[in-house]
DNA sequence: AAAAAAC
């Protein structure tokens, strides 16, 4: 199978070849001919299957005829998150090198001015998250009656995020004569209803569901005490003990925990970045970019990074917290072991996680194996105080199990406290212009890092990367 | 107990 048999234009084929691709993936081979025939397409595919190129390549081919008019984009692609939208833009830039496409990215968190300019100039391709798109529409800056191709990507995720009413509204604003390409990893009933309403005689292209537990991913769980500082110590131990760690994503359930953990790892001189939805857009983009380029080895992230992000090779995934929804576990560990590469996923489990762990084991259809000693779920997991009173023996046993180094490690910073000198610090992330602790400024090191790639002085991180959202709000 | 997304 080769790209040349799919009906793509010469210019597109040249760009694909220049990118080094020779063989289409299953979803590309299945969907591209239908798109070029102007059929509606229902694509059922996970991320990491080459889904994006399955619509961008034929779209670029189709866009060769005709030209955009001011404020009337010719095509519209809806994405659930800003990062995914930006990723699709990258895709158009890469495969559209031989074309003069006007591509406009309409996402929140950035100024309207440039987006307006691009709309005014006439966009061949409009890539948007629903909120910002509707915002532009309501301001009258955008006319949707010229849209010829509508792409709805990651529909099931849009559903999870409550975007379906917005999607329905947008669909109704676009002429009935359009071509619609609809992608979803799963087909829950609400999504089925949506496709029944908005697709006309679609060609259904389904690619085998990537097995939830890719054989190339080694999955393990590691026990820790439930206190945050204990979990952070365990995480450092896991990172330092990891074999062949090239780069890693560390998932936390909550944004504030992303922030706290990020600061803690900076203090411990890891090469680390953070990513969550409350960070300003510029930081989000730069963090992700630096992580992709390898400037940052460890990315602490919320579930904003769990799905869809195209980070080609992550050697390790760590779950600082077990995800609340077992399904999210699958998405998180799907960040590693991609494209047949080896990957390792290690999750920290505490006495409070019994139910979450059960749910995950059920979802993946096997029992996760422990590294080190397992958590004793039969032990009471009430508040620490009551446990101390009721089961002193158990507690002492736990303490003696801890290594000396761990025991000596004072709580780096409790979730609710801040290290000295950073009292006024915002949640996320640390601001380097304030005085960081001596170690983070490259001062005396108490323990010599053994791996230069994973450990690094934090002082190189550009200040704007470490700025938090509130400054933006204050400046208004 | 969460996160994501418009201002």
XYZ file of C-alpha atoms (C1' of nucleotides) in Angstrom:
483
model
C 0.000 0.000 0.000
C 1.320 3.411 -0.900
C 0.070 6.979 -0.616
C 0.183 7.411 -4.367
C -2.827 5.146 -4.959
C -5.181 7.122 -2.744
C -5.934 9.947 -5.153
C -4.036 12.713 -3.374
C -2.612 15.535 -5.483
C 1.027 15.610 -6.584
C 1.807 18.534 -4.346
C 0.396 16.779 -1.312
C 2.211 13.559 -2.155
C 5.458 15.496 -2.438
C 4.942 16.971 1.009
C 4.115 13.572 2.493
C 7.222 12.123 0.953
C 9.318 15.015 2.207
C 8.056 14.219 5.701
C 9.414 10.723 5.317
C 6.150 8.795 5.190
C 5.722 6.100 2.599
C 2.832 3.964 3.764
C -0.582 5.172 4.885
C -1.977 3.895 8.152
C -5.221 1.924 8.201
C -7.411 4.928 8.906
C -5.640 6.966 6.222
C -5.980 4.247 3.607
C -9.613 3.776 4.527
C -10.779 7.365 4.823
C -8.783 9.372 2.268
C -10.474 7.978 -0.870
C -13.930 8.679 0.572
C -12.994 12.202 1.551
C -11.730 12.836 -1.975
C -15.046 11.477 -3.332
C -16.743 14.105 -1.194
C -18.499 11.490 0.906
C -19.346 12.066 4.539
C -17.080 9.934 6.682
C -17.567 8.424 10.098
C -14.118 7.483 11.327
C -13.830 5.365 14.407
C -10.235 5.513 15.488
C -8.122 6.176 18.525
C -5.464 8.823 18.603
C -2.086 7.594 17.505
C -3.562 5.873 14.470
C -2.673 8.624 12.016
C -6.185 9.999 12.183
C -5.245 13.646 11.721
C -3.538 13.132 8.372
C -6.531 11.086 7.244
C -8.458 14.335 6.944
C -5.756 16.973 6.475
C -4.177 15.344 3.397
C -7.371 15.017 1.343
C -8.568 18.413 2.544
C -5.430 20.071 1.214
C -5.975 18.282 -2.084
C -9.594 19.451 -2.290
C -8.663 23.005 -1.320
C -6.469 23.358 -4.395
C -9.592 24.389 -6.278
C -11.084 27.690 -5.302
C -10.098 30.430 -2.957
C -11.209 31.891 0.343
C -13.274 35.032 0.788
C -13.020 37.445 3.662
C -14.621 36.210 6.870
C -15.920 33.127 5.065
C -13.711 30.166 5.853
C -13.911 27.301 3.397
C -13.373 24.511 5.892
C -13.804 24.173 9.634
C -12.195 21.712 12.033
C -13.441 21.477 15.604
C -11.146 20.157 18.322
C -11.817 19.677 22.029
C -8.593 21.181 23.386
C -6.321 24.012 22.385
C -3.288 21.771 22.122
C -5.028 19.433 19.727
C -6.155 22.370 17.623
C -2.584 23.657 17.465
C -1.411 20.201 16.507
C -3.808 20.089 13.581
C -2.489 23.473 12.486
C 1.035 22.029 12.512
C -0.227 19.222 10.327
C -1.582 21.653 7.732
C 1.656 23.585 7.766
C 3.703 20.445 7.262
C 1.651 18.921 4.461
C 0.643 22.243 2.956
C 4.218 23.434 2.303
C 3.601 23.371 -1.420
C 0.359 25.313 -1.134
C -0.535 28.838 -0.190
C -3.107 27.983 2.411
C -4.438 30.521 4.836
C -4.794 28.604 8.060
C -6.433 30.282 11.055
C -6.364 28.889 14.557
C -9.195 30.082 16.781
C -8.566 29.049 20.343
C -9.104 30.666 23.702
C -6.435 32.153 25.900
C -4.860 34.269 23.189
C -5.791 37.653 21.776
C -8.534 38.132 19.235
C -6.605 40.616 17.121
C -4.492 38.231 15.103
C -7.316 35.739 14.776
C -9.526 38.538 13.411
C -6.850 39.507 10.920
C -6.617 35.994 9.606
C -10.386 35.701 9.304
C -10.550 39.018 7.504
C -7.926 37.859 5.047
C -10.006 34.802 4.224
C -9.199 31.406 5.706
C -8.953 28.227 3.686
C -8.775 26.274 6.897
C -10.245 27.265 10.220
C -9.229 25.171 13.222
C -11.074 25.963 16.414
C -12.163 25.006 19.872
C -15.947 25.504 20.187
C -15.977 28.333 22.724
C -13.720 30.721 20.862
C -15.375 29.905 17.539
C -18.811 30.853 18.855
C -17.325 33.940 20.440
C -16.038 35.126 17.063
C -19.333 34.207 15.454
C -21.338 36.212 17.947
C -19.117 39.210 17.368
C -20.033 38.989 13.712
C -16.458 38.439 12.664
C -17.169 35.111 11.124
C -19.604 33.861 8.497
C -20.098 30.130 8.384
C -22.244 29.782 5.265
C -19.170 29.312 3.083
C -17.937 26.225 4.927
C -17.639 23.362 2.504
C -16.014 20.749 4.732
C -16.711 20.358 8.427
C -14.510 18.132 10.576
C -15.559 17.114 14.062
C -12.610 15.464 15.750
C -12.519 13.535 19.028
C -16.305 13.636 19.288
C -16.499 11.362 22.314
C -14.126 13.599 24.145
C -16.229 16.621 23.210
C -19.100 14.756 24.795
C -17.139 14.188 27.998
C -16.353 17.857 28.106
C -19.933 18.991 27.633
C -19.366 20.449 24.175
C -22.153 18.642 22.402
C -24.691 21.502 22.593
C -22.056 23.823 21.097
C -21.296 21.305 18.376
C -24.973 20.959 17.498
C -25.316 24.701 17.340
C -22.299 25.043 15.070
C -23.509 22.228 12.815
C -26.779 24.063 12.320
C -24.945 27.227 11.269
C -23.197 25.478 8.391
C -24.952 24.763 5.083
C -26.582 21.402 4.714
C -24.659 20.846 1.471
C -21.339 20.610 3.255
C -19.233 17.485 3.563
C -18.868 16.269 7.129
C -15.998 14.207 8.508
C -16.668 12.893 11.959
C -14.131 11.153 14.183
C -14.605 9.436 17.494
C -12.726 6.753 19.369
C -15.912 5.247 20.761
C -19.572 5.421 19.799
C -21.737 6.018 22.867
C -25.451 6.543 22.173
C -25.266 10.347 22.323
C -22.566 10.310 19.665
C -24.574 7.875 17.560
C -27.521 10.254 17.725
C -25.292 13.102 16.616
C -24.015 11.213 13.592
C -27.576 10.167 12.677
C -28.567 13.826 12.709
C -25.609 15.485 11.044
C -24.049 12.964 8.674
C -25.548 11.973 5.335
C -24.997 8.411 4.240
C -21.521 8.346 5.765
C -18.795 5.944 4.769
C -17.862 4.200 7.963
C -14.174 3.596 8.478
C -13.280 1.716 11.602
C -9.790 0.729 12.596
C -9.098 -1.925 15.147
C -9.180 -0.524 18.604
C -5.649 -0.220 19.828
C -5.439 -2.851 22.516
C -5.813 -1.061 25.821
C -2.777 -2.795 27.186
C -0.291 -2.547 24.378
C 2.149 -5.417 24.746
C 4.994 -2.979 24.477
C 4.007 -1.208 27.686
C 5.234 -2.616 30.980
C 2.705 -1.653 33.631
C 3.483 -1.676 37.326
C 2.139 -0.245 40.544
C 4.163 0.948 43.509
C 2.996 1.397 47.075
C 3.309 4.671 48.960
C 1.890 6.206 52.116
C -1.025 8.486 51.269
C 0.604 11.748 52.386
C 1.633 13.915 49.456
C 5.245 14.262 50.538
C 5.518 10.486 50.846
C 4.149 10.142 47.340
C 6.617 12.716 46.063
C 9.501 10.826 47.683
C 8.249 7.610 46.117
C 7.997 9.287 42.744
C 11.582 10.528 42.918
C 12.676 7.046 43.875
C 10.818 5.604 40.900
C 12.240 8.177 38.493
C 15.774 7.719 39.749
C 15.457 3.948 39.633
C 13.848 3.826 36.197
C 15.695 2.008 33.471
C 16.249 3.693 30.131
C 14.245 6.719 31.077
C 14.351 9.044 28.089
C 11.465 11.268 29.024
C 8.370 10.911 31.152
C 4.933 12.312 31.770
C 3.775 12.382 35.381
C 0.009 12.603 35.742
C -1.764 14.185 38.698
C -5.506 14.314 39.170
C -5.654 17.935 40.149
C -4.153 21.122 38.789
C -2.927 22.262 42.186
C -1.115 18.977 42.610
C 0.521 19.457 39.230
C 1.753 22.804 40.503
C 2.998 21.480 43.813
C 4.713 18.487 42.331
C 6.305 20.607 39.633
C 7.816 22.944 42.213
C 9.012 20.032 44.278
C 10.769 18.453 41.310
C 12.348 21.793 40.403
C 13.680 21.980 43.940
C 15.138 18.535 43.501
C 16.792 19.675 40.292
C 14.960 17.516 37.856
C 14.573 18.663 34.292
C 10.885 19.284 34.581
C 7.964 21.176 33.093
C 4.284 21.467 33.929
C 1.113 21.438 31.876
C -2.455 22.066 32.972
C -5.457 24.027 31.862
C -5.068 26.963 34.233
C -1.679 27.902 32.887
C -1.614 30.679 30.351
C -1.676 29.559 26.781
C 1.815 30.686 25.945
C 3.287 28.636 28.767
C 1.234 25.637 27.751
C 2.501 25.798 24.203
C 6.092 26.444 25.177
C 6.133 23.695 27.782
C 4.795 21.204 25.307
C 7.206 22.339 22.646
C 10.177 22.086 24.992
C 9.085 18.653 26.075
C 8.770 17.471 22.492
C 12.203 18.855 21.680
C 13.714 17.128 24.693
C 14.679 20.342 26.485
C 12.496 19.141 29.328
C 12.687 15.490 30.342
C 9.783 15.231 32.742
C 6.392 16.793 32.183
C 4.028 16.995 35.135
C 0.523 17.221 33.736
C -3.174 17.048 34.361
C -5.397 15.001 32.101
C -5.193 17.772 29.541
C -2.193 15.767 28.344
C -3.817 12.351 28.646
C -5.405 12.151 25.242
C -4.594 13.076 21.746
C -1.364 14.942 22.209
C 1.117 13.819 19.659
C 4.293 13.294 21.595
C 6.054 10.644 19.550
C 8.106 8.811 22.120
C 7.603 8.934 25.826
C 9.592 6.201 27.507
C 7.810 6.417 30.864
C 4.453 7.385 32.282
C 4.041 7.823 36.021
C 0.704 8.204 37.708
C 1.273 10.298 40.787
C -2.423 9.723 41.459
C -4.532 6.893 40.144
C -7.075 8.463 37.815
C -10.611 8.795 39.115
C -12.074 7.289 35.960
C -10.500 3.979 35.031
C -10.864 4.885 31.368
C -8.429 7.758 31.902
C -5.803 5.261 33.004
C -5.874 3.729 29.552
C -5.491 7.118 27.909
C -2.658 8.116 30.196
C -0.556 5.033 29.665
C -1.330 5.302 25.968
C 1.202 8.161 26.000
C 3.952 5.558 26.121
C 4.665 2.447 24.091
C 3.481 4.148 20.929
C 4.363 2.956 17.454
C 5.607 -0.382 18.740
C 8.209 1.180 20.995
C 8.809 -0.081 24.485
C 7.272 1.880 27.280
C 6.895 1.713 31.024
C 3.978 2.932 33.112
C 4.250 2.997 36.884
C 1.408 4.139 39.117
C 1.670 5.136 42.737
C -0.967 3.424 44.853
C -1.859 4.234 48.449
C -4.173 2.629 50.958
C -6.920 4.947 49.751
C -6.825 3.671 46.200
C -8.280 0.195 46.544
C -11.450 0.925 44.604
C -9.706 2.923 41.900
C -7.197 0.124 41.458
C -9.947 -2.493 41.212
C -11.695 -0.445 38.564
C -8.476 -0.136 36.566
C -7.725 -3.844 36.829
C -11.219 -4.579 35.547
C -10.892 -2.124 32.703
C -7.575 -3.446 31.455
C -8.564 -7.030 32.154
C -5.595 -7.978 34.257
C -4.078 -7.457 37.660
C -1.366 -4.837 37.754
C 1.807 -6.143 39.327
C 3.540 -4.429 42.207
C 7.114 -3.259 42.224
C 8.297 -3.645 45.775
C 5.988 -4.348 48.624
C 2.250 -4.080 47.942
C -0.208 -1.912 49.833
C -2.023 -3.784 52.578
C -5.597 -2.874 51.809
C -6.862 -4.737 54.846
C -5.171 -2.164 57.066
C -7.436 0.696 58.126
C -7.117 3.767 55.951
C -8.823 6.340 58.127
C -7.257 9.595 59.111
C -3.754 9.268 60.367
C -4.638 10.226 63.915
C -7.208 7.547 64.438
C -4.998 4.979 62.817
C -2.185 5.836 65.150
C -4.466 5.199 68.067
C -6.003 2.009 66.802
C -3.173 0.235 65.014
C 0.089 1.383 66.452
C 1.896 -1.808 65.585
C 1.084 -1.513 61.924
C 2.284 2.043 61.846
C 5.627 1.198 63.408
C 6.104 -1.584 60.972
C 5.540 0.833 58.137
C 8.064 3.225 59.535
C 10.774 0.640 59.867
C 10.216 -0.373 56.283
C 11.135 3.063 55.078
C 14.702 3.711 54.027
C 16.767 6.046 56.115
C 16.959 8.627 53.366
C 13.226 8.658 53.025
C 12.660 8.962 56.708
C 15.069 11.860 56.934
C 13.481 13.668 54.083
C 11.318 16.280 55.703
C 8.120 16.996 53.863
C 9.500 18.981 50.936
C 6.447 21.121 51.002
C 3.027 20.200 52.109
C 0.391 20.701 49.468
C -0.902 23.705 51.354
C 2.385 25.195 52.428
C 5.056 26.946 50.474
C 8.813 26.808 50.873
C 10.571 29.668 52.605
C 11.054 32.620 50.313
C 8.163 31.664 48.105
C 5.299 32.557 50.408
C 3.637 34.861 47.953
C 4.107 32.437 45.168
C 1.150 31.622 43.011
C 0.120 28.063 42.640
C 1.683 27.482 39.312
C 4.423 27.494 38.436
C 7.250 28.919 40.416
C 8.568 32.305 39.455
C 12.314 32.356 39.018
C 12.720 36.072 39.476
C 11.893 35.603 43.116
C 14.618 34.008 45.098
C 14.368 30.313 44.641
C 15.959 28.060 47.235
C 19.725 27.912 46.942
C 19.738 24.478 45.421
C 17.402 25.483 42.649
C 19.640 28.438 41.834
C 22.544 26.126 41.264
C 23.970 26.536 44.708
C 25.527 23.821 46.767
C 24.142 20.451 46.002
C 23.385 18.102 48.812
C 23.193 15.033 46.664
C 24.974 14.755 43.381
C 22.669 13.900 40.492
C 23.706 10.784 38.691
C 21.996 11.440 35.401
C 22.540 14.811 33.769
C 19.663 14.319 31.379
C 17.014 13.851 34.027
C 18.459 16.188 36.597
C 19.103 19.727 35.794
C 19.369 23.045 37.402
C 16.090 24.896 37.061
C 17.532 28.369 36.590
C 17.550 28.038 32.816
C 13.779 27.958 32.614
C 12.652 31.211 31.004
C 10.774 33.412 33.437
C 7.679 33.677 31.277
C 7.379 29.905 31.352
C 7.065 30.035 35.063
C 4.608 32.868 35.227
C 1.135 31.946 36.280
C -2.279 32.833 35.002
C -3.214 35.440 37.525
C -0.847 38.069 36.201
C -2.808 38.015 32.990
C -6.034 38.629 34.863
C -4.514 41.393 36.929
C -3.258 43.253 33.920
C -6.760 43.705 32.564
C -11.914 13.880 45.137
C -10.862 16.031 38.426
C -10.103 17.995 33.983
C -11.212 20.161 29.833
C -13.417 25.009 27.377
C -15.220 31.891 26.055
C -15.073 36.289 28.171
